[in-house]
């Protein structure tokens, strides 16, 4: 199999988004079908939970019933969302190895390979996905909450201090508030970027969850701008897709006599079942469509960081001409071995002839 010529130039934020979209477009159906099952399975479960909340906790029960309904609904949505995100991270982790082999070795992408990788490393990916969700929810969420709260309080404080000069108070409040909010977002992306490569490391380098977390924290350098650009692009694209699909739905609901204002307030008595189902379908389709962009972008950054810090572009060129670095018995430490050692054929020495390539770049042996 001929190796695809892959560019290892440093990626700017624009290059990262552009290349991610191009690679996603080239492999759209594989990524879409791979990401769809966790979301498709979670959608009827979420609708069923919503129906149970509406059936048992709301009608005719007064204020106590209202509170029980919303609590039950919020708890169920939180649990289902968490399970769905963890499942999606596991699948996307399995896709990382197949995708990286595709862009380095031109290996075909396939649903079987993606889910095969996910199943083979399921326990490690599951633990890693849970840690990532908990970290983003509590640490990242805490940073956003307190940072934005401080930003708002500072803006109010400055407005009160300089209230005698309204124009100055307004200008300073906006400047300080925006600066504090910007620093909060920078700190958030800096924190979550430490775990950005965990799924890739688990499947590509075959490390355990704790080792993968430590490896990701050490490998992931400060690239807040590029990760923020990737995140903001997916958010904007997701809401753009939602807007395109929600507008016709809103028009049809208005035509059918649905009170949109009360629907937005989530009043269960006025939300038709078909409207709730349509909302869920649209939101889940948007999630399936956009989540692979995030995966591709992180894989590209992962390759770039390993190239910059470990010189795997040189290994690629050497392997094209000289073949793989030979394996050695497992009781020896080979300083020239590929990164993926524990899961390799460490019991035997490679006998590949010179010039034959066995795909060891980035530790991606079969």
Coordinates of C-alpha atoms in Angstrom, one line a residue:
X1 CA 0.0 0.0 0.0
X2 CA 1.5 3.3 -1.0
X3 CA 1.8 5.9 1.7
X4 CA -0.2 9.0 1.2
X5 CA 1.8 12.2 1.1
X6 CA 0.8 14.0 4.2
X7 CA 1.8 17.6 5.0
X8 CA 3.4 18.1 8.4
X9 CA 3.5 21.9 8.3
X10 CA 2.4 23.7 11.5
X11 CA -1.3 24.3 11.5
X12 CA -2.8 27.7 12.2
X13 CA -6.3 27.9 13.6
X14 CA -7.7 28.5 10.1
X15 CA -5.7 25.6 8.6
X16 CA -6.9 23.3 11.3
X17 CA -10.6 24.1 10.7
X18 CA -10.1 24.0 6.9
X19 CA -8.3 20.7 6.9
X20 CA -10.7 19.1 9.3
X21 CA -13.7 20.1 7.1
X22 CA -11.9 18.8 4.0
X23 CA -11.1 15.4 5.5
X24 CA -14.6 15.1 7.0
X25 CA -16.1 15.8 3.6
X26 CA -13.9 13.1 2.0
X27 CA -15.0 10.5 4.5
X28 CA -18.5 11.9 5.4
X29 CA -20.6 8.7 5.4
X30 CA -18.1 6.6 7.4
X31 CA -17.9 9.2 10.2
X32 CA -21.6 9.9 10.1
X33 CA -22.5 6.2 10.3
X34 CA -19.9 5.6 13.0
X35 CA -21.2 8.5 15.2
X36 CA -24.9 7.8 14.6
X37 CA -25.6 4.6 16.7
X38 CA -24.9 6.0 20.2
X39 CA -27.1 9.1 19.4
X40 CA -29.8 7.1 17.7
X41 CA -30.1 4.7 20.6
X42 CA -30.1 7.5 23.1
X43 CA -32.9 9.5 21.3
X44 CA -35.8 7.1 22.0
X45 CA -34.6 6.6 25.5
X46 CA -34.7 10.4 26.1
X47 CA -38.1 10.7 24.5
X48 CA -39.3 7.8 26.7
X49 CA -38.0 9.5 29.8
X50 CA -39.7 12.7 28.8
X51 CA -43.0 10.8 28.3
X52 CA -42.7 9.1 31.7
X53 CA -42.1 12.5 33.4
X54 CA -45.0 14.0 31.7
X55 CA -47.2 11.0 32.5
X56 CA -46.5 10.4 36.2
X57 CA -45.3 13.7 37.7
X58 CA -47.1 16.6 36.1
X59 CA -50.8 16.5 35.4
X60 CA -53.1 17.5 38.2
X61 CA -50.5 17.3 40.9
X62 CA -50.1 21.0 41.7
X63 CA -46.9 22.8 42.5
X64 CA -45.4 19.7 44.2
X65 CA -46.1 17.7 41.0
X66 CA -44.5 20.4 38.9
X67 CA -41.3 20.4 40.9
X68 CA -41.2 16.6 40.8
X69 CA -41.8 16.6 37.1
X70 CA -39.0 19.1 36.4
X71 CA -36.6 17.3 38.8
X72 CA -37.3 13.9 37.3
X73 CA -36.9 15.3 33.8
X74 CA -33.7 17.2 34.5
X75 CA -32.1 14.1 36.3
X76 CA -33.1 11.8 33.4
X77 CA -31.8 14.2 30.7
X78 CA -28.5 14.6 32.6
X79 CA -28.0 10.8 33.0
X80 CA -29.0 10.1 29.4
X81 CA -26.8 12.9 28.0
X82 CA -23.8 11.7 30.0
X83 CA -24.2 8.1 28.8
X84 CA -24.6 9.3 25.3
X85 CA -21.5 11.5 25.4
X86 CA -19.5 8.7 27.0
X87 CA -20.6 6.3 24.3
X88 CA -19.8 8.9 21.6
X89 CA -16.3 9.4 23.0
X90 CA -15.7 5.7 23.1
X91 CA -16.7 5.4 19.4
X92 CA -14.7 8.4 18.4
X93 CA -11.7 7.0 20.3
X94 CA -12.0 3.9 18.2
X95 CA -12.2 6.0 15.1
X96 CA -9.0 7.8 16.0
X97 CA -6.7 4.9 15.3
X98 CA -8.3 4.1 11.9
X99 CA -8.4 7.7 10.9
X100 CA -4.8 8.4 11.8
X101 CA -3.7 5.3 9.9
X102 CA -5.8 6.6 7.0
X103 CA -4.1 9.9 6.7
X104 CA -0.6 8.5 7.3
X105 CA -0.8 5.2 5.4
X106 CA -3.9 5.7 3.2
X107 CA -5.6 2.8 5.0
X108 CA -9.3 2.8 4.1
X109 CA -11.7 4.0 6.8
X110 CA -14.4 1.5 7.7
X111 CA -17.2 1.1 10.3
X112 CA -15.8 -2.4 11.1
X113 CA -12.3 -1.0 11.9
X114 CA -13.7 1.9 14.0
X115 CA -15.9 -0.3 16.2
X116 CA -13.2 -3.1 16.2
X117 CA -10.8 -0.6 17.7
X118 CA -13.4 0.6 20.2
X119 CA -14.3 -2.9 21.3
X120 CA -10.6 -4.0 21.6
X121 CA -9.8 -1.0 23.9
X122 CA -13.3 -0.7 25.4
X123 CA -12.5 -0.7 29.1
X124 CA -9.7 1.9 28.8
X125 CA -11.8 4.1 26.5
X126 CA -14.8 3.9 28.9
X127 CA -12.8 4.9 31.9
X128 CA -11.1 7.7 29.9
X129 CA -14.4 9.0 28.6
X130 CA -15.9 9.1 32.1
X131 CA -12.9 11.0 33.4
X132 CA -13.1 13.5 30.5
X133 CA -16.8 14.1 31.0
X134 CA -16.3 14.6 34.8
X135 CA -13.4 16.9 34.3
X136 CA -15.1 19.0 31.7
X137 CA -18.4 19.1 33.7
X138 CA -16.9 20.0 37.1
X139 CA -13.5 21.6 36.5
X140 CA -14.3 23.2 33.2
X141 CA -17.8 24.1 34.2
X142 CA -16.5 25.5 37.5
X143 CA -14.0 27.7 35.7
X144 CA -16.8 29.0 33.4
X145 CA -19.3 29.6 36.1
X146 CA -17.0 31.4 38.6
X147 CA -15.1 33.2 35.8
X148 CA -18.3 34.6 34.2
X149 CA -19.8 35.4 37.6
X150 CA -16.7 37.4 38.5
X151 CA -16.9 39.1 35.1
X152 CA -20.5 40.2 35.7
X153 CA -19.8 41.3 39.3
X154 CA -16.8 43.4 38.2
X155 CA -18.9 45.0 35.5
X156 CA -21.6 45.9 38.0
X157 CA -19.0 47.2 40.5
X158 CA -17.4 49.5 38.0
X159 CA -20.8 50.7 36.9
X160 CA -21.6 51.6 40.5
X161 CA -18.3 53.3 41.2
X162 CA -18.4 55.5 38.0
X163 CA -22.2 55.9 38.0
X164 CA -21.9 59.6 38.0
X165 CA -20.3 59.5 34.6
X166 CA -22.6 57.1 32.6
X167 CA -20.6 57.0 29.4
X168 CA -17.3 56.2 31.3
X169 CA -19.1 53.7 33.5
X170 CA -20.6 51.9 30.5
X171 CA -17.3 51.8 28.6
X172 CA -15.2 50.6 31.6
X173 CA -17.8 48.0 32.5
X174 CA -17.9 46.6 29.0
X175 CA -14.1 46.5 28.7
X176 CA -13.5 44.9 32.1
X177 CA -16.3 42.5 31.6
X178 CA -15.2 41.3 28.2
X179 CA -11.5 41.1 29.3
X180 CA -12.5 38.9 32.3
X181 CA -14.8 36.8 30.2
X182 CA -12.0 36.3 27.6
X183 CA -9.5 35.3 30.3
X184 CA -12.1 32.8 31.7
X185 CA -12.6 31.2 28.3
X186 CA -8.8 31.0 27.8
X187 CA -8.4 29.4 31.2
X188 CA -11.2 26.9 30.3
X189 CA -9.7 25.9 27.0
X190 CA -6.3 25.6 28.6
X191 CA -7.7 23.3 31.2
X192 CA -9.7 21.0 28.9
X193 CA -6.8 20.9 26.3
X194 CA -4.8 18.8 28.8
X195 CA -7.1 15.9 28.2
X196 CA -7.6 16.5 24.4
X197 CA -5.5 13.6 23.3
X198 CA -6.6 10.9 25.8
X199 CA -8.8 8.9 23.3
X200 CA -6.1 9.0 20.6
X201 CA -3.4 7.9 23.1
X202 CA -5.5 5.0 24.4
X203 CA -6.1 3.6 20.9
X204 CA -3.0 4.6 19.1
X205 CA -0.4 4.1 21.8
X206 CA -2.4 1.5 23.7
X207 CA -1.8 3.1 27.1
X208 CA -4.1 2.7 30.1
X209 CA -6.4 5.5 31.2
X210 CA -4.2 7.0 33.8
X211 CA -1.1 6.8 31.7
X212 CA -3.0 8.2 28.8
X213 CA -4.2 11.2 30.9
X214 CA -0.6 11.9 32.1
X215 CA 0.7 11.4 28.5
X216 CA -1.9 13.8 27.1
X217 CA -1.2 16.5 29.7
X218 CA 2.6 16.3 28.9
X219 CA 2.1 16.1 25.1
X220 CA -0.6 18.7 24.7
X221 CA 1.2 22.1 24.5
X222 CA -0.4 25.4 24.9
X223 CA -2.6 25.8 21.7
X224 CA -5.6 27.5 23.2
X225 CA -6.3 29.5 20.1
X226 CA -6.5 26.5 17.8
X227 CA -8.6 24.4 20.2
X228 CA -10.9 27.4 20.9
X229 CA -11.3 28.0 17.1
X230 CA -12.2 24.3 16.5
X231 CA -14.7 24.4 19.4
X232 CA -16.2 27.7 18.4
X233 CA -16.5 26.6 14.8
X234 CA -18.4 23.4 15.8
X235 CA -20.7 25.4 18.1
X236 CA -21.5 28.0 15.4
X237 CA -22.0 25.3 12.8
X238 CA -24.2 23.3 15.1
X239 CA -26.4 26.2 15.9
X240 CA -26.5 27.2 12.2
X241 CA -27.7 23.7 11.4
X242 CA -30.3 23.9 14.2
X243 CA -31.5 27.3 13.0
X244 CA -31.9 26.0 9.4
X245 CA -33.9 23.0 10.5
X246 CA -35.8 24.7 13.4
X247 CA -37.2 27.6 11.4
X248 CA -39.4 25.4 9.1
X249 CA -40.4 23.4 12.2
X250 CA -41.4 26.6 14.0
X251 CA -43.5 27.7 11.0
X252 CA -45.3 24.4 10.7
X253 CA -45.9 24.4 14.5
X254 CA -47.3 27.9 14.3
X255 CA -49.5 26.8 11.3
X256 CA -50.8 23.9 13.5
X257 CA -51.7 26.3 16.3
X258 CA -48.9 25.4 18.7
X259 CA -48.1 28.3 21.1
X260 CA -44.4 28.8 20.4
X261 CA -43.9 31.1 23.4
X262 CA -45.2 28.4 25.8
X263 CA -43.3 25.7 24.1
X264 CA -40.1 27.7 24.6
X265 CA -40.9 27.7 28.3
X266 CA -41.2 23.9 28.2
X267 CA -44.8 23.8 29.4
X268 CA -45.7 20.1 29.0
X269 CA -49.4 20.7 28.6
X270 CA -48.9 22.6 25.3
X271 CA -46.0 20.7 23.8
X272 CA -47.4 18.2 21.3
X273 CA -45.6 14.9 21.1
X274 CA -44.8 15.2 17.5
X275 CA -43.1 18.6 18.2
X276 CA -41.0 17.2 21.0
X277 CA -39.9 14.3 18.8
X278 CA -39.0 16.6 15.9
X279 CA -37.0 18.8 18.3
X280 CA -35.0 15.8 19.5
X281 CA -34.4 14.5 16.0
X282 CA -33.1 17.8 14.8
X283 CA -30.8 18.3 17.8
X284 CA -29.4 14.8 17.6
X285 CA -28.8 15.0 13.9
X286 CA -26.8 18.1 14.4
X287 CA -24.7 16.4 17.1
X288 CA -24.0 13.5 14.8
X289 CA -23.1 15.7 11.9
X290 CA -20.7 18.0 13.8
X291 CA -19.0 15.7 16.3
X292 CA -16.6 14.2 13.7
X293 CA -15.1 17.6 13.0
X294 CA -13.9 17.8 16.6
X295 CA -12.4 14.3 16.3
X296 CA -10.6 15.1 13.1
X297 CA -9.2 18.4 14.4
X298 CA -7.9 16.8 17.6
X299 CA -6.3 13.9 15.6
X300 CA -4.5 16.4 13.4
X301 CA -3.2 18.3 16.5
X302 CA -2.1 15.0 18.0
X303 CA -0.1 14.1 15.0
X304 CA 1.4 17.6 14.8
X305 CA 2.4 17.5 18.5
X306 CA 4.1 14.1 18.1
X307 CA 5.9 15.3 15.0
X308 CA 7.1 18.5 16.7
X309 CA 8.2 16.9 20.0
X310 CA 9.2 13.4 18.9
X311 CA 10.2 13.6 15.3
X312 CA 7.8 11.1 13.8
X313 CA 8.0 12.7 10.4
X314 CA 11.6 11.6 10.3
X315 CA 10.5 8.0 11.2
X316 CA 8.0 8.2 8.3
X317 CA 10.7 9.1 5.8
X318 CA 13.1 6.5 7.2
X319 CA 10.4 3.8 7.1
X320 CA 9.7 4.5 3.5
X321 CA 13.3 3.6 2.6
X322 CA 14.5 1.3 5.3
X323 CA 11.5 -0.5 6.6
X324 CA 10.4 -0.8 10.2
X325 CA 12.6 -0.4 13.3
X326 CA 13.0 -4.0 14.3
X327 CA 11.4 -5.2 17.5
X328 CA 13.6 -6.7 20.2
X329 CA 12.8 -9.2 23.0
X330 CA 10.6 -7.6 25.7
X331 CA 13.4 -7.8 28.3
X332 CA 15.4 -5.3 26.3
X333 CA 14.8 -1.5 26.1
X334 CA 15.1 -0.4 22.5
X335 CA 15.6 3.4 22.4
X336 CA 14.6 3.5 18.7
X337 CA 11.4 1.5 19.0
X338 CA 8.1 3.1 17.9
X339 CA 5.9 4.6 20.7
X340 CA 3.5 1.7 20.8
X341 CA 5.6 -0.9 22.5
X342 CA 3.5 -2.9 25.0
X343 CA 0.9 -4.0 22.5
X344 CA 3.3 -4.9 19.7
X345 CA 5.1 -8.1 18.8
X346 CA 7.7 -7.8 21.5
X347 CA 8.4 -11.5 21.8
X348 CA 10.0 -11.7 18.4
X349 CA 12.4 -9.8 16.3
X350 CA 11.1 -8.4 13.0
X351 CA 12.6 -10.1 9.9
X352 CA 11.2 -7.7 7.3
X353 CA 13.6 -7.1 4.4
X354 CA 15.1 -3.6 3.9
X355 CA 12.7 -1.4 2.0
X356 CA 9.5 -3.2 3.2
X357 CA 7.2 -1.0 5.3
X358 CA 5.1 -2.5 8.0
X359 CA 3.4 0.7 9.2
X360 CA 5.0 1.6 12.5
X361 CA 4.8 5.3 12.3
X362 CA 3.2 6.8 15.4
X363 CA 3.1 3.2 16.8
X364 CA 0.3 2.3 14.4
X365 CA 1.2 -1.4 13.8
X366 CA -1.6 -3.8 12.9

